[in-house]
Coordinates of C-alpha atoms and ligand atoms in Angstrom, one line a residue:
X658 CA 0.0 0.0 0.0
X659 CA 1.1 3.6 -0.3
X660 CA 2.3 4.4 3.1
X661 CA 3.5 7.8 2.1
X662 CA 0.0 8.9 1.2
X663 CA -1.4 10.8 4.2
X664 CA -5.0 11.2 5.5
X665 CA -5.7 14.0 3.1
X666 CA -4.7 11.9 0.2
X667 CA -1.7 14.2 -0.3
X668 CA 1.3 12.1 -1.1
X669 CA 3.8 14.9 -0.7
X670 CA 2.3 17.5 1.5
X671 CA 5.4 17.8 3.6
X672 CA 7.8 18.1 0.7
X673 CA 8.9 14.4 1.2
X674 CA 10.2 13.2 -2.2
X675 CA 10.5 9.5 -1.4
X676 CA 9.1 7.1 -4.0
X677 CA 5.5 5.8 -3.5
X678 CA 4.6 2.4 -4.8
X679 CA 1.1 1.5 -6.0
X680 CA 1.0 -2.2 -5.1
X681 CA -2.1 -1.9 -2.9
X682 CA -4.2 -0.6 -5.8
X683 CA -5.9 -2.5 -8.6
X684 CA -7.6 -1.4 -11.8
X685 CA -11.4 -0.9 -11.6
X686 CA -12.6 1.3 -14.5
X687 CA -11.4 3.8 -17.1
X688 CA -13.5 6.9 -16.1
X689 CA -12.4 9.0 -19.0
X690 CA -9.6 9.8 -21.4
X691 CA -8.6 12.6 -23.7
X692 CA -6.5 11.7 -26.6
X693 CA -5.7 15.3 -27.5
X694 CA -4.3 16.0 -24.0
X695 CA -2.9 12.5 -23.7
X696 CA -4.5 12.0 -20.4
X697 CA -6.5 9.2 -18.7
X698 CA -8.6 9.1 -15.6
X699 CA -8.6 5.7 -13.9
X700 CA -10.7 4.4 -11.0
X701 CA -8.8 2.1 -8.7
X702 CA -9.7 -0.3 -5.9
X703 CA -7.5 -0.3 -2.8
X704 CA -6.8 -3.3 -0.7
X705 CA -8.8 -1.8 2.2
X706 CA -11.9 -1.5 0.1
X707 CA -11.7 2.2 -0.6
X708 CA -11.7 3.8 -4.1
X709 CA -8.9 5.9 -5.6
X710 CA -8.6 7.9 -8.8
X711 CA -5.4 8.1 -10.8
X712 CA -5.2 11.1 -13.2
X713 CA -2.3 10.5 -15.6
X714 CA -1.2 13.3 -18.1
X715 CA 1.7 12.8 -20.5
X716 CA 4.1 15.8 -20.2
X717 CA 4.6 18.2 -23.0
X718 CA 8.1 18.0 -24.6
X719 CA 10.8 20.2 -23.3
X720 CA 11.9 23.1 -25.6
X721 CA 15.4 23.8 -24.3
X722 CA 18.7 22.8 -25.7
X723 CA 20.0 21.2 -22.5
X724 CA 17.0 18.8 -22.2
X725 CA 17.2 17.8 -25.8
X726 CA 20.9 17.2 -25.7
X727 CA 20.3 14.9 -22.7
X728 CA 17.4 13.2 -24.6
X729 CA 19.5 12.6 -27.7
X730 CA 22.4 11.1 -25.8
X731 CA 20.3 9.0 -23.5
X732 CA 17.6 7.6 -25.9
X733 CA 17.3 4.6 -28.1
X734 CA 15.2 4.3 -31.2
X735 CA 13.1 1.1 -31.7
X736 CA 12.5 0.7 -35.4
X737 CA 8.9 0.4 -36.8
X738 CA 9.4 0.8 -40.5
X739 CA 11.7 2.2 -43.2
X740 CA 11.0 3.4 -46.7
X741 CA 13.5 5.3 -48.8
X742 CA 14.6 8.4 -46.7
X743 CA 11.6 7.9 -44.3
X744 CA 11.7 5.7 -41.2
X745 CA 9.6 5.6 -38.0
X746 CA 10.6 4.6 -34.5
X747 CA 9.5 4.5 -31.0
X748 CA 11.8 6.9 -29.1
X749 CA 12.6 5.4 -25.7
X750 CA 13.7 8.4 -23.6
X751 CA 15.8 8.4 -20.5
X752 CA 13.8 8.0 -17.2
X753 CA 13.9 11.7 -16.2
X754 CA 12.0 12.6 -19.4
X755 CA 9.6 9.7 -19.6
X756 CA 7.7 10.2 -16.4
X757 CA 3.9 10.8 -16.6
X758 CA 2.6 13.7 -14.5
X759 CA 0.0 12.0 -12.2
X760 CA -2.4 12.9 -9.5
X761 CA -3.7 10.4 -7.0
X762 CA -7.0 11.1 -5.1
X763 CA -7.2 8.6 -2.3
X764 CA -9.6 7.9 -0.8
X765 CA -12.0 9.4 -3.3
X766 CA -15.8 9.8 -3.0
X767 CA -18.7 9.6 -5.4
X768 CA -18.3 13.3 -6.3
X769 CA -14.7 12.8 -7.4
X770 CA -15.8 9.8 -9.5
X771 CA -18.6 11.8 -11.2
X772 CA -16.3 14.7 -11.8
X773 CA -13.8 12.6 -13.9
X774 CA -16.4 10.2 -15.6
X775 CA -17.0 11.0 -19.3
X776 CA -20.5 12.3 -19.7
X777 CA -22.7 14.5 -21.8
X778 CA -22.4 18.2 -21.0
X779 CA -25.1 20.8 -20.7
X780 CA -25.2 24.6 -20.8
X781 CA -27.0 26.1 -17.8
X782 CA -28.1 29.8 -17.6
X783 CA -28.3 30.5 -13.9
X784 CA -30.4 33.5 -13.0
X785 CA -29.9 35.2 -9.6
X786 CA -33.2 33.5 -8.6
X787 CA -31.9 30.1 -9.7
X788 CA -28.8 30.7 -7.7
X789 CA -30.8 31.5 -4.6
X790 CA -33.3 28.6 -4.9
X791 CA -31.2 25.9 -6.5
X792 CA -27.5 26.4 -6.5
X793 CA -26.9 28.0 -3.1
X794 CA -28.9 25.4 -1.1
X795 CA -27.1 22.7 -3.1
X796 CA -23.7 24.2 -2.3
X797 CA -24.6 24.5 1.4
X798 CA -25.6 20.8 1.6
X799 CA -22.9 19.3 -0.6
X800 CA -19.6 21.1 -0.6
X801 CA -16.5 19.2 -1.5
X802 CA -14.1 19.3 1.5
X803 CA -11.9 22.4 1.6
X804 CA -9.4 20.7 3.9
X805 CA -6.6 21.0 1.2
X806 CA -7.2 24.7 0.8
X807 CA -7.0 25.3 4.6
X808 CA -3.9 23.2 4.8
X809 CA -2.2 25.5 2.3
X810 CA -3.5 28.7 4.0
X811 CA -2.4 27.4 7.4
X812 CA 1.0 26.3 6.2
X813 CA 0.3 22.6 6.9
X814 CA 0.9 21.5 3.3
X815 CA 2.8 22.6 0.2
X816 CA 4.7 25.2 2.3
X817 CA 7.8 24.8 0.2
X818 CA 5.8 25.5 -3.0
X819 CA 4.5 28.9 -2.0
X820 CA 5.5 31.5 -4.6
X821 CA 4.1 34.6 -3.0
X822 CA 2.1 35.3 0.2
X823 CA 0.1 38.4 1.2
X824 CA -0.9 37.9 4.9
X825 CA -3.6 40.6 5.3
X826 CA -6.6 38.8 6.8
X827 CA -9.0 40.7 4.5
X828 CA -7.1 41.1 1.2
X829 CA -4.4 38.4 1.6
X830 CA -3.8 35.4 -0.6
X831 CA -1.3 32.6 -1.3
X832 CA 0.1 32.0 -4.8
X833 CA 1.3 28.4 -5.4
X834 CA 1.6 25.9 -8.3
X835 CA -1.7 24.1 -9.1
X836 CA -1.9 20.4 -8.5
X837 CA -2.2 19.9 -12.2
X838 CA 1.3 21.4 -13.0
X839 CA 4.6 19.5 -12.5
X840 CA 6.3 22.9 -12.1
X841 CA 8.7 22.1 -14.9
X842 CA 7.4 23.3 -18.2
X843 CA 6.6 27.0 -18.6
X844 CA 4.4 26.4 -21.6
X845 CA 2.0 24.6 -19.3
X846 CA 2.4 27.0 -16.3
X847 CA -0.5 26.6 -14.0
X848 CA -0.5 28.4 -10.6
X849 CA -3.3 29.5 -8.4
X850 CA -4.1 32.2 -5.9
X851 CA -6.1 31.1 -2.9
X852 CA -7.7 33.9 -1.0
X853 CA -7.1 34.1 2.7
X854 CA -10.6 35.2 3.6
X855 CA -13.0 32.4 4.2
X856 CA -16.6 32.5 3.0
X857 CA -16.3 33.9 -0.5
X858 CA -17.6 30.8 -2.3
X859 CA -17.3 31.9 -6.0
X860 CA -17.6 35.0 -8.2
X861 CA -21.3 35.1 -7.3
X862 CA -20.4 36.5 -3.9
X863 CA -18.1 39.2 -5.2
X864 CA -19.0 42.9 -5.0
X865 CA -17.1 46.1 -5.5
X866 CA -15.9 45.9 -1.9
X867 CA -13.7 43.0 -3.1
X868 CA -11.9 45.1 -5.7
X869 CA -8.8 45.7 -3.5
X870 CA -8.5 41.9 -3.0
X871 CA -8.9 41.2 -6.7
X872 CA -6.6 43.9 -7.9
X873 CA -4.0 42.8 -5.4
X874 CA -4.2 39.2 -6.6
X875 CA -3.9 40.4 -10.2
X876 CA -1.1 42.9 -9.8
X877 CA 1.0 41.1 -7.0
X878 CA 0.3 37.7 -8.5
X879 CA 1.5 38.7 -11.9
X880 CA 4.6 40.4 -10.5
X881 CA 5.4 37.3 -8.5
X882 CA 5.0 35.1 -11.6
X883 CA 7.3 37.5 -13.6
X884 CA 9.9 37.3 -10.9
X885 CA 9.9 33.6 -10.4
X886 CA 9.2 32.4 -14.0
X887 CA 10.2 35.3 -16.2
X888 CA 6.8 35.5 -17.8
X889 CA 5.3 38.9 -18.5
X890 CA 1.8 39.8 -17.5
X891 CA 0.8 39.7 -21.2
X892 CA 1.7 36.0 -21.3
X893 CA -0.6 35.0 -18.5
X894 CA -4.3 34.2 -18.5
X895 CA -6.0 34.7 -15.1
X896 CA -9.5 33.5 -14.5
X897 CA -12.1 32.0 -12.1
X898 CA -14.1 28.9 -12.7
X899 CA -17.9 29.1 -12.6
X900 CA -19.0 26.8 -11.3
X901 CA -15.9 25.8 -9.4
X902 CA -15.4 22.4 -7.8
X903 CA -14.2 23.9 -4.6
X904 CA -16.2 26.8 -3.2
X905 CA -13.4 28.9 -1.6
X906 CA -12.5 31.7 -3.9
X907 CA -9.3 31.1 -6.0
X908 CA -7.9 32.4 -9.2
X909 CA -6.2 30.2 -11.9
X910 CA -3.1 31.6 -13.7
X911 CA -2.0 29.8 -16.8
X912 CA 0.4 30.4 -19.7
X913 CA -1.6 32.3 -22.3
X914 CA -1.0 29.6 -25.0
X915 CA -1.8 26.7 -22.8
X916 CA -5.3 25.2 -23.4
X917 CA -5.7 24.0 -19.8
X918 CA -8.7 21.8 -19.0
X919 CA -11.7 24.1 -18.3
X920 CA -10.0 27.2 -19.5
X921 CA -12.5 28.0 -22.2
X922 CA -15.8 29.9 -22.4
X923 CA -18.8 28.8 -20.3
X924 CA -16.4 27.6 -17.6
X925 CA -13.6 30.2 -17.2
X926 CA -14.3 33.9 -16.3
X927 CA -11.4 36.3 -16.8
X928 CA -10.2 38.0 -13.7
X929 CA -9.9 41.3 -15.7
X930 CA -13.5 41.0 -16.8
X931 CA -14.7 40.4 -13.2
X932 CA -12.7 43.5 -12.0
X933 CA -14.1 45.6 -14.9
X934 CA -17.7 44.5 -14.3
X935 CA -17.5 45.2 -10.6
X936 CA -16.1 48.7 -11.3
X937 CA -19.1 49.4 -13.6
X938 CA -21.8 47.8 -11.5
X939 CA -20.9 47.1 -7.8
X940 CA -23.4 44.2 -7.5
X941 CA -22.9 42.9 -11.0
X942 CA -22.5 39.2 -9.9
X943 CA -25.7 39.3 -7.7
X944 CA -27.7 40.7 -10.6
X945 CA -26.4 38.7 -13.6
X946 CA -27.4 35.5 -15.2
X947 CA -24.3 33.4 -15.2
X948 CA -23.8 30.7 -17.9
X949 CA -21.8 27.6 -17.3
X950 CA -21.3 24.0 -18.6
X951 CA -21.7 21.0 -16.4
X952 CA -21.9 17.3 -16.7
X953 CA -25.1 15.3 -16.9
X954 CA -24.6 13.4 -13.7
X955 CA -23.5 16.5 -11.7
X956 CA -26.2 16.7 -9.0
X957 CA -26.5 20.4 -9.8
X958 CA -27.5 19.6 -13.4
X959 CA -30.0 17.1 -12.1
X960 CA -31.5 19.7 -9.8
X961 CA -31.7 22.3 -12.6
X962 CA -33.3 19.8 -15.0
X963 CA -35.9 18.8 -12.4
X964 CA -36.7 22.4 -11.6
X965 CA -37.0 23.5 -15.2
X966 CA -38.5 20.3 -16.6
X967 CA -36.0 19.6 -19.4
Ligands
M7G1446 P1 -11.9 24.5 -9.2 O1 -12.3 25.4 -10.3 O2 -12.5 24.6 -7.9 O3 -12.0 23.0 -9.6 O4 -10.3 24.7 -9.1 P2 -11.5 22.2 -10.9 O5 -10.8 23.0 -11.8 O6 -10.7 21.1 -10.3 O7 -12.8 21.6 -11.5 C1 -9.6 24.1 -8.1 C2 -8.1 24.1 -8.5 O8 -7.4 23.7 -7.4 C3 -7.9 23.1 -9.7 O9 -7.1 23.8 -10.7 C4 -7.1 22.0 -9.0 O10 -6.2 21.4 -9.9 C5 -6.5 22.7 -7.9 N1 -6.2 21.8 -6.7 C6 -7.1 20.9 -6.2 N2 -6.5 20.2 -5.2 C7 -7.2 19.2 -4.4 C8 -5.3 20.8 -4.9 C9 -4.3 20.6 -4.0 O11 -4.4 19.8 -3.1 N3 -3.2 21.4 -4.1 C10 -3.1 22.3 -5.1 N4 -1.9 23.1 -5.2 N5 -4.0 22.6 -6.0 C11 -5.1 21.8 -6.0

């Protein structure tokens, strides 16, 4: 079994880099896969009867001379076919370049399983009234645990990964690499800002009073990214998810050219647009219809379909 995985399912919350083996897990089901992103979501059984999910993403190729020099000297080519000047091979790369970026969620619950299972998607137009009568009661009853967020905010996990911290209790935040990013390739840069203040569930709760918080996250967050990774503010896309999976306000920062999962329309809402809307109309997000996509088996979709008869 994986004795390095702690109670939060976080295999490396203390910065321990020892190898973890997966002997205690067995294959149960392929929940989903994405051939374009080269990723697979696998449901596992563990020997103590609990479920786990393995999210495996093949890394993008490096784009620097040092890495490619190491790949060329350390690789072998397994021939597939040859025709005139054309030949194809399987390139077997050295270990340090052939790892697969993976996330283990263990133990996982039904909500995690539903989140990663391939399903039909629907567009939902949520009016303020729908939010009050359908979404908010649902969130209040069925939140995903925010333990991992509080662990980061309380410096109990991922401390060594913090890129920038603003400690003010009202407008403070922590900037750290997202779980989805290995931290290695800038083309797939993915960091997130977790706000220190508890109780802001999503953009729906934001008003003009939160502008100092949002502008601070944007300006100081982008500065910190520039200092640490050398990427200019014009190379970064910063956005919220609506609906998020975790109802504690956070901002996603990704490389502008990276088509990260859920970074498109009807899921991602640009931080700059949110700031602009709140400057124009202080209660914009309490008065707007917000549109999002969600999966068929998402209980929120089930509630909307029942309420609206479709
Ligand atoms: P979301 O919009 O609430 O959910 O974003 P979703 O994008 O997963 O649907 C939460 C973000 O937090 C995602 O980008 C996750 O990859 C990231 N995340 C989730 N967990 C459990 C962790 C974690 O333990 N550590 C870090 N650093 N990021 C996480």
